[in-house]
Each structure stands twice: as C-alpha cells, then as structure tokens.
Short mmCIF file of C-alpha atoms and ligand atoms in Angstrom, two decimals:
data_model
loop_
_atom_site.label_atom_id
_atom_site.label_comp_id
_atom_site.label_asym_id
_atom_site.label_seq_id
_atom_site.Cartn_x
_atom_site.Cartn_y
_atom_site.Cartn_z
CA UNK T 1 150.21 41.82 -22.49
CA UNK T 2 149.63 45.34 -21.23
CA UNK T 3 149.59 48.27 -23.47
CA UNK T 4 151.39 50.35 -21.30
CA UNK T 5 154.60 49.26 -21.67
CA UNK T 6 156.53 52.29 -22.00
CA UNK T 7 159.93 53.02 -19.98
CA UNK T 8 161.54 56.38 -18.58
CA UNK T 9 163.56 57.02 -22.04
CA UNK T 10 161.93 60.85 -21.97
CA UNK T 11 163.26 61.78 -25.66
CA UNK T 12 165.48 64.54 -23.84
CA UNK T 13 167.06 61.99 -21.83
CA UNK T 14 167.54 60.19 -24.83
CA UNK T 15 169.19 62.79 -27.13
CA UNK T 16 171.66 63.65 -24.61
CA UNK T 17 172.84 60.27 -23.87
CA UNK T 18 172.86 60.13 -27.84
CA UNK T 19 175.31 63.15 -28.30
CA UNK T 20 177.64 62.30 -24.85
CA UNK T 21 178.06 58.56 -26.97
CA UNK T 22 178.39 59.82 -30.65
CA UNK T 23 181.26 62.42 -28.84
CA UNK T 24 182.92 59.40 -27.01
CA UNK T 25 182.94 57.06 -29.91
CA UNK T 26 185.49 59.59 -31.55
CA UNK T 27 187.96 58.40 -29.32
CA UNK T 28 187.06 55.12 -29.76
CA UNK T 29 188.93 52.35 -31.77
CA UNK T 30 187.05 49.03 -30.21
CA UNK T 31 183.72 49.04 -28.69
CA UNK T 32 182.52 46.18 -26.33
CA UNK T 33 179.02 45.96 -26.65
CA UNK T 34 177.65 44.19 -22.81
CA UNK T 35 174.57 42.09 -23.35
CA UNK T 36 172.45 39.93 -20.93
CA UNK T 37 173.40 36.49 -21.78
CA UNK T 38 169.89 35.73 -20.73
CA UNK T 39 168.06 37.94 -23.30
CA UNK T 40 170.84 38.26 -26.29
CA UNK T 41 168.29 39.96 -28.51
CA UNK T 42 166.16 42.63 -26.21
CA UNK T 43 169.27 43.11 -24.66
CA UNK T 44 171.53 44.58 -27.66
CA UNK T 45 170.95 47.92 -28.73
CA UNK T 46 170.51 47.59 -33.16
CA UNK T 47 170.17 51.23 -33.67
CA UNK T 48 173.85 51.21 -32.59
CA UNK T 49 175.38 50.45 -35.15
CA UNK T 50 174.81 53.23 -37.15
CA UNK T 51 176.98 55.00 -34.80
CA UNK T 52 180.16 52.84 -34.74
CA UNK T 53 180.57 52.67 -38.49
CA UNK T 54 183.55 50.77 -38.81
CA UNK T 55 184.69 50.42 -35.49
CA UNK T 56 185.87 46.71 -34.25
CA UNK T 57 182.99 45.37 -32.14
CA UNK T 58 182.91 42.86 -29.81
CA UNK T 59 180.24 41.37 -27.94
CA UNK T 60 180.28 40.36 -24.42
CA UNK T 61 177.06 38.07 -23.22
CA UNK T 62 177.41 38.66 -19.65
CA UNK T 63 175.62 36.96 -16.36
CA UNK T 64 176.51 34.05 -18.20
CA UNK T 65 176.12 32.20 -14.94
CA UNK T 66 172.70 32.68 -14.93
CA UNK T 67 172.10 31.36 -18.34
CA UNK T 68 171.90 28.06 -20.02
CA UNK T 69 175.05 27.10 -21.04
CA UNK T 70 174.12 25.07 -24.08
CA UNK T 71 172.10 27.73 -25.77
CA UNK T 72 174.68 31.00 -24.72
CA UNK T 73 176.58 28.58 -26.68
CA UNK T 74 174.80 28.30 -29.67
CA UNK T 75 174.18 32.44 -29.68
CA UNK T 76 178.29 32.75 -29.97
CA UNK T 77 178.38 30.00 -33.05
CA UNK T 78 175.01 32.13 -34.31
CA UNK T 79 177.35 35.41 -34.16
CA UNK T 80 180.08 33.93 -35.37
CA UNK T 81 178.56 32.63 -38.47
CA UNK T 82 177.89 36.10 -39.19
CA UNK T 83 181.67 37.33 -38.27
CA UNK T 84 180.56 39.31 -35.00
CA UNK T 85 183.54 38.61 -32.50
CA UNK T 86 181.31 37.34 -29.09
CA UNK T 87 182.33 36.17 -25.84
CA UNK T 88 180.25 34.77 -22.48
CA UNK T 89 181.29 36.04 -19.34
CA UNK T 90 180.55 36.29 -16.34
CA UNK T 91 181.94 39.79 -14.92
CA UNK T 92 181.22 39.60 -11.32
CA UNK T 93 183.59 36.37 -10.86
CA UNK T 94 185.41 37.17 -13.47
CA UNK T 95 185.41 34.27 -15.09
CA UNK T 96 186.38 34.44 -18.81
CA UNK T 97 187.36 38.00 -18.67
CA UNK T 98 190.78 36.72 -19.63
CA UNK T 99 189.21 35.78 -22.81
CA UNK T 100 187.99 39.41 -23.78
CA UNK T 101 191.42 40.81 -22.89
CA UNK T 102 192.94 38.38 -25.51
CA UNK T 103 190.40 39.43 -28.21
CA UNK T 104 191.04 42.94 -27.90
CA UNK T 105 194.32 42.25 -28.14
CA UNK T 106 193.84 40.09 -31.20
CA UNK T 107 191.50 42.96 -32.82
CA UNK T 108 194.47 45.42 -31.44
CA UNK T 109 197.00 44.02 -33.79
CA UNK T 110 194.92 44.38 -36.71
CA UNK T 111 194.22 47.60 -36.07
CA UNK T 112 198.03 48.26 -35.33
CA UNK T 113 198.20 47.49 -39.05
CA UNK T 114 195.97 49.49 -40.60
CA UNK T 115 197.37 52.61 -38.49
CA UNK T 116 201.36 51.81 -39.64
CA UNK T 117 200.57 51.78 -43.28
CA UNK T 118 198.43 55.31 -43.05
CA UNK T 119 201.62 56.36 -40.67
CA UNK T 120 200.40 56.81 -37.27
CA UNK T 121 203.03 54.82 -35.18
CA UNK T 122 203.14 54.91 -31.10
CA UNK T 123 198.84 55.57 -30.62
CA UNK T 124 197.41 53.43 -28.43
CA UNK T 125 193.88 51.68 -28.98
CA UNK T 126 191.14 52.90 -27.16
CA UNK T 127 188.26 50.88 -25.84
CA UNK T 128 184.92 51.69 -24.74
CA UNK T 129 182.56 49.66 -23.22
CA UNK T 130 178.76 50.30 -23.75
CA UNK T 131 175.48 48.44 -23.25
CA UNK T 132 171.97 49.35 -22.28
CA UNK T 133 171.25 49.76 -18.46
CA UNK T 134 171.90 46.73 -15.61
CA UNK T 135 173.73 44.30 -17.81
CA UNK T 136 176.88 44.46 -15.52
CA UNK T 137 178.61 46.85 -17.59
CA UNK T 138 180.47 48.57 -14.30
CA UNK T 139 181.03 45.47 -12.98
CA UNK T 140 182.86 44.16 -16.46
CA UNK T 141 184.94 47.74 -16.38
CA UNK T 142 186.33 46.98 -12.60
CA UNK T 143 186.52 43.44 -13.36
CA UNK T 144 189.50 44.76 -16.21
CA UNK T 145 190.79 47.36 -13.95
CA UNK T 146 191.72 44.85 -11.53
CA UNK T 147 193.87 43.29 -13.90
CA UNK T 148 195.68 46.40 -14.74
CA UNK T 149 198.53 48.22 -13.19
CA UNK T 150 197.81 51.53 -13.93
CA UNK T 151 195.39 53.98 -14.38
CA UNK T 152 196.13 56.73 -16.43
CA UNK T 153 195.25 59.96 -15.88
CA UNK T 154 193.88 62.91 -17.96
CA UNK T 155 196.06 63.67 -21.28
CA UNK T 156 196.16 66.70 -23.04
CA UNK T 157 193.35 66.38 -25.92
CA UNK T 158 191.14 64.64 -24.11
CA UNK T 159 188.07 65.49 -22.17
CA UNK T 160 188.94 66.76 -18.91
CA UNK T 161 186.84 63.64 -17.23
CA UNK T 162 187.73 61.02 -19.12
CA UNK T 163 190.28 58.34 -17.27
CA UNK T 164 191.13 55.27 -18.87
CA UNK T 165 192.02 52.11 -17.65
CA UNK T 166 195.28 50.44 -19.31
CA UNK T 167 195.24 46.78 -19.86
CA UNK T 168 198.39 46.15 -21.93
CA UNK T 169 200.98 49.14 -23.13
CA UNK T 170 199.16 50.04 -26.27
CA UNK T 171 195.00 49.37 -24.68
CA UNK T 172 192.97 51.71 -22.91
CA UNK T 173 189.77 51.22 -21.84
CA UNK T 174 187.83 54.43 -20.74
CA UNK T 175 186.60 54.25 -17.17
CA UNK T 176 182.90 55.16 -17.66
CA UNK T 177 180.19 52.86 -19.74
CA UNK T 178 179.03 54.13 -22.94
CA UNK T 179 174.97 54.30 -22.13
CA UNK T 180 172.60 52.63 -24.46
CA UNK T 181 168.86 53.00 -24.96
CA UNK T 182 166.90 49.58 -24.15
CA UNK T 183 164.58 48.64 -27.29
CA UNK T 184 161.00 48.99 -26.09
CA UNK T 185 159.78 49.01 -29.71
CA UNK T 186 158.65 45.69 -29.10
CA UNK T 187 156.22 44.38 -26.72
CA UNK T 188 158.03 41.17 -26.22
CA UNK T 189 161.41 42.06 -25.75
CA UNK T 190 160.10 45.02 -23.36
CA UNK T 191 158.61 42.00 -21.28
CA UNK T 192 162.11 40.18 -21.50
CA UNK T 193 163.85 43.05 -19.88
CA UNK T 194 161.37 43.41 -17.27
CA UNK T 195 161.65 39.64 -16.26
CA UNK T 196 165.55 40.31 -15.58
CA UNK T 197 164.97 43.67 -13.79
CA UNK T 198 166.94 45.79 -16.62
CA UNK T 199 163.86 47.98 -17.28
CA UNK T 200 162.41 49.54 -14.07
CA UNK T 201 159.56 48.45 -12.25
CA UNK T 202 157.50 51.61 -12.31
CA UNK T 203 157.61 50.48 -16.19
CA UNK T 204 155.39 47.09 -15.61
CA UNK T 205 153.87 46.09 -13.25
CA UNK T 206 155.75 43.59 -10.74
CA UNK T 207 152.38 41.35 -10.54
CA UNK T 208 152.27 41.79 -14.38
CA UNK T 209 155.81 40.60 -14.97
CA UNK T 210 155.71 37.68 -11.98
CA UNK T 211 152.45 36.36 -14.24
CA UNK T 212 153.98 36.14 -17.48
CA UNK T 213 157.31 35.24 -16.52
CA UNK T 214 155.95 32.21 -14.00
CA UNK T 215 153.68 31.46 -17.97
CA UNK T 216 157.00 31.33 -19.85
CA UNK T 217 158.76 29.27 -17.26
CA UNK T 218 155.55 26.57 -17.41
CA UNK T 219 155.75 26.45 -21.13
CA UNK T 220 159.76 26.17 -21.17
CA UNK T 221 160.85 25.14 -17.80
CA UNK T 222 158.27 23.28 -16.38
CA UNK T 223 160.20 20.86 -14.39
CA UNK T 224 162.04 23.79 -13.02
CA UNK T 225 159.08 24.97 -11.48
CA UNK T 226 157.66 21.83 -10.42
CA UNK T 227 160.88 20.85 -8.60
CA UNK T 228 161.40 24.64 -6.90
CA UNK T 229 158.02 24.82 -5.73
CA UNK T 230 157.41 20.94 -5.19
CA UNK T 231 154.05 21.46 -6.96
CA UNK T 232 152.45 19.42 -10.25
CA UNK T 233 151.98 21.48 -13.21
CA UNK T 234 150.17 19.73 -15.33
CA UNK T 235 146.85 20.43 -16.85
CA UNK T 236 146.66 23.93 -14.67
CA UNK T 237 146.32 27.43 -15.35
CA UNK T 238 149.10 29.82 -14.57
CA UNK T 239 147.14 31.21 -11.93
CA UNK T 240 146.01 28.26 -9.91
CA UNK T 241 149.77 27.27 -9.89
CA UNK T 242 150.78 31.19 -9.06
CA UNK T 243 147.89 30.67 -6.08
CA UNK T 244 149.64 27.07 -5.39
CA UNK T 245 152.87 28.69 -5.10
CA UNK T 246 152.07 31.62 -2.56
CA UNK T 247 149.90 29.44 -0.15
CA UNK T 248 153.35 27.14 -0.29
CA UNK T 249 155.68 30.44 0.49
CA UNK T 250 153.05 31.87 2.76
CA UNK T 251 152.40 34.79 0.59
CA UNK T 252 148.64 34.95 1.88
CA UNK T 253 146.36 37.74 3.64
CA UNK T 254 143.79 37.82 6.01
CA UNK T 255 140.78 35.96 4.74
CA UNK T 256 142.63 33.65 3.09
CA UNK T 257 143.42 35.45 -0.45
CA UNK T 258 146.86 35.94 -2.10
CA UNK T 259 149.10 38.33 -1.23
CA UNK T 260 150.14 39.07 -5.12
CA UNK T 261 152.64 41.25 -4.55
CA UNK T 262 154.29 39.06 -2.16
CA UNK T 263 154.38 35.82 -4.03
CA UNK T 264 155.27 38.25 -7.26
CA UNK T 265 158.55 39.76 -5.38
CA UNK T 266 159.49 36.37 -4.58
CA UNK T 267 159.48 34.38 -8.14
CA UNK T 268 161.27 37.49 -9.56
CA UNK T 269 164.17 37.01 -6.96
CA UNK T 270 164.32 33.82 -7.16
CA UNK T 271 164.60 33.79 -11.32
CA UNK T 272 166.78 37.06 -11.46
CA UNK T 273 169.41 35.19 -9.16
CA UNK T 274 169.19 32.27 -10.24
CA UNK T 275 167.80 30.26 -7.80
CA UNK T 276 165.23 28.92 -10.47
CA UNK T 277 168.89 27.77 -12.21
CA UNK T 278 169.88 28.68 -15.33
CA UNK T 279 167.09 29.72 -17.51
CA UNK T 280 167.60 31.96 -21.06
CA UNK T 281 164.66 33.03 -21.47
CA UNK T 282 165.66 34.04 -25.97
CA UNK T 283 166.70 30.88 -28.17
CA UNK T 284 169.02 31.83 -31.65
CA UNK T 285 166.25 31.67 -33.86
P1 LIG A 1 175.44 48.49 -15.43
O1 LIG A 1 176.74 49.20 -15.15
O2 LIG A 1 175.40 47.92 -16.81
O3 LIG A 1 174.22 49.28 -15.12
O4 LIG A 1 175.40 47.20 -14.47
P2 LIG A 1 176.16 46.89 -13.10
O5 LIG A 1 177.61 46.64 -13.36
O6 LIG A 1 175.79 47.90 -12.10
O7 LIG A 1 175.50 45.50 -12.74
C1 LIG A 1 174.11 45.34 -12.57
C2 LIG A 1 173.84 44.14 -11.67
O8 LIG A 1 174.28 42.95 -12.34
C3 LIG A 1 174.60 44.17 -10.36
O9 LIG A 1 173.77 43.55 -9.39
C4 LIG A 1 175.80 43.27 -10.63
O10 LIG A 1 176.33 42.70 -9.46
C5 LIG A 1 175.15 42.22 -11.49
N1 LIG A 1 176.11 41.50 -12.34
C6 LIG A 1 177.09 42.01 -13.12
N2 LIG A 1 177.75 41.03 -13.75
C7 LIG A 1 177.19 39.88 -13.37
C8 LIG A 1 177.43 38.50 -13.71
O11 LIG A 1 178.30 38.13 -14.50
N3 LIG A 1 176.60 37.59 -13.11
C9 LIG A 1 175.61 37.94 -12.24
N4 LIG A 1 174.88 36.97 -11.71
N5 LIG A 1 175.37 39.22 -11.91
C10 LIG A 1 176.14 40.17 -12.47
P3 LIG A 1 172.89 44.36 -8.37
O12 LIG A 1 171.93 43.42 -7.80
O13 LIG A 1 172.39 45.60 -9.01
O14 LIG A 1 173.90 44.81 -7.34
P4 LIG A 1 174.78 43.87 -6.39
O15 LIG A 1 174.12 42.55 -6.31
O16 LIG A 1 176.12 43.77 -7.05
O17 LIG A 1 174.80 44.64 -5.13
#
C-alpha cells in the first residue's frame, strides 16, 4: 500500500472541530454515534470517547443496505456482549429508524431517573448525533425530523444557532451533526474508508483504491466478481482480471491499452452503490 496515505485533517481544522464538539457535548445527554455498516471499525471514531465520559451512547451502523446482513448482524451481538446499545439502519429509506427512536426513549427513561432523584424535574433529554464524514449522518437527522411535529426554535441559554428537532415531549435532537475525525492512524482502515468514498479522493489515488479494493473483493467475494463481470477468476492476478474487466466495459484507449482511470471510476461505483451487492468489507474479529 502507498505511503502517502494522509487525508485533509490539517491539525487546525482538527482542533476547531475538537472545541465546537467538546462545547456541544455540554448540552448533550445521549450521543448517537453514525457508523458505516460496511466498515464498523475504520468507521468509529475511538478517541471519542474520552469526550463523552458518561454520556449514554448509542451506535447506529448505517447503509445497512449495502452491507451483509449476516455479519452487520454479528457486529450488534459483538457490541452487545460488551453492553454498547447498537442498531443497523438504513437512513435514506428509513428503514429501522423506528428502532433508534425507541432506544432513545428506553435510554431516556433511565436517565429521567437519575435526574428526579438529584431534583431536576421537567428537562428534556438532548440528543446529538455525530460520526466521522459521509456516513449518512444528515440523512439519519432528516430521516427523524420527518417523524417529528415540531421544530423548536432557539431557547434562552442556548447557542444562538442551535435548533433542535423534537421527537417525543421530553427528546431533542440538535439539528446539526456533531463532526468526527476519520482514523487514518492506520494504513488499513485508511484504505477501508477510501473504498466507500468517506475519505476524499485527492487522499488516494482512485486507480490505487480500484486495485486493492477489486484484490479484496477476489480474496472475499470472488463469485461476486466473477458473476458481475462474467469473467473466471481463478489462478489470475488482480491485474489481468482488472485488464479483463475494462476490455469487457470498454474502458480502453487508442492502441489498445487500458484506460485505468476509466475502468477504476467504474468498480468504485458499482461497489459504493451496491451494485456488486452487499459486501462488508470488516468481519467482528
Ligand atoms: P454525512 O452527513 O455524514 O456527511 O452524510 P450524508 O447524510 O450527507 O450522506 C452521505 C451519502 O450517504 C449520501 O449520498 C447519502 O444519500 C448516503 N446515505 C445515507 N444513508 C444511507 C443509507 O442508509 N444507505 C445508502 N445506500 N446510502 C445512504 P451521496 O451520494 O453523497 O448523495 P446522494 O446520493 O444522496 O445525492
């Protein structure tokens, strides 16, 4: 893999988006933590933690319809075992968002608890969603406000900006995501996001990613490939099947060579929606 994996995270950027979230959190009694259901662990932000203390988390595994059911699966019994609330969704249908609304709910009433017995009676719960860049975390905050009736304005106390969205008489959710930093600490998971577009392009390479991501689908999705591109995998090099692949599509140039850009562009779309099926590309180890 390339060395020069590194991402536009300038440590200014970073620091501000730091303060704006450690300021936010104050108001915060739940946080909703958006992951890629696809990439569960280069998708989740760990430094994050350090930041929401105590705070009720729950985790949403989103673009679940891109993923393999069976294994988003296994990653909510793997975070349940180790009693983090987690839910798969899918926020641009909306399909299980009904779920999430019930388990802040849930979470809501123990907090209600704790608050009556240190006397604060009548507060409503505030929830804020965060998550690193391009893991639907917009889409998951309209998805809610849909369901709700109102949107309440600005309240005395509160930063002039802030809205928040009311779900149930005592939960708000605030209207803007929470930004997190991607992890590009490791190689591997820098890869990950690259393959499902969350890091940006000027990052990687777009040949670079097509290559290893057309590798990892070969060594875990063979038949996948095979069936998509009507082509026989076995006993080949990623490259002869990436050359098989373009002269099928057409991705070719004058003289006869490969237009690697072209045939790159194309097995990206065609994994990042899902045309390839449902792949996860990270298994619960
Ligand atoms: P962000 O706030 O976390 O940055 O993410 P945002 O909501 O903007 O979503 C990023 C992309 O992911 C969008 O696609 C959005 O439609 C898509 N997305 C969100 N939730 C889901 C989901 O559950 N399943 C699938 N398959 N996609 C989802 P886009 O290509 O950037 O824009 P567009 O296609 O909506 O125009």
């Amino acid at each position: 893999m390339n060395e020069s994996v590194n991402i536009n995270w300038y440590p200014g950027h970073m620091a501000k988006t730091k303060k704006q979230l450690i300021e936010d959190l104050k108001l915060i009694d739940i946080v909703v933590e958006v992951i890629d259901a696809r990439i569960p662990e280069a998708s989740i932000n760990p430094d994050i933690q350090e930041y929401i203390k105590e705070k009720t988390k729950i985790i949403v595994l989103n673009k679940a319809d891109l993923a393999d059911e069976n294994i988003t699966q296994k990653w909510i019994q793997m975070y349940k075992a180790q009693g983090i609330n987690a839910i798969a969704v899918e926020a641009n249908s909306g399909k299980n968002m009904q779920a999430v609304v019930n388990k802040i709910k849930e979470e809501y009433q123990k907090i209600k608890e704790k608050y009556i017995q240190k006397g604060r009676i009548g507060k409503a719960i505030r929830v804020m969603v965060i998550g690193i860049p391009n893991v639907g975390k917009s889409t998951f905050i309209n998805s809610l406000a849909k369901r709700s009736t109102t949107k309440v304005g600005n309240k005395p106390g509160v930063t002039k900006q802030k809205q928040w969205i009311k779900i149930d008489n005592n939960i708000e959710i605030m209207d803007t995501p929470g930004m997190l930093w991607p992890r590009l600490d490791n190689k591997e998971y820098a890869m990950h996001l690259a393959f499902c577009g969350t890091i940006g392009e000027s990052a990687i390479d777009n040949e670079e990613i097509a290559y290893y991501l057309l590798e990892y689908l070969l060594n875990n999705y063979p038949q996948t490939i095979e069936e998509r591109y009507n082509i026989d995998t076995k006993n080949k090099e990623t490259m002869e099947i990436l050359e098989e692949i373009a002269r099928k599509r057409g991705a070719i140039i004058s003289g006869g060579n490969i237009n690697m850009q072209k045939i790159s562009d194309i097995i990206l779309n065609e994994f990042r929606s899902g045309k390839l099926g449902r792949i996860t590309i990270e298994i619960p180890r």
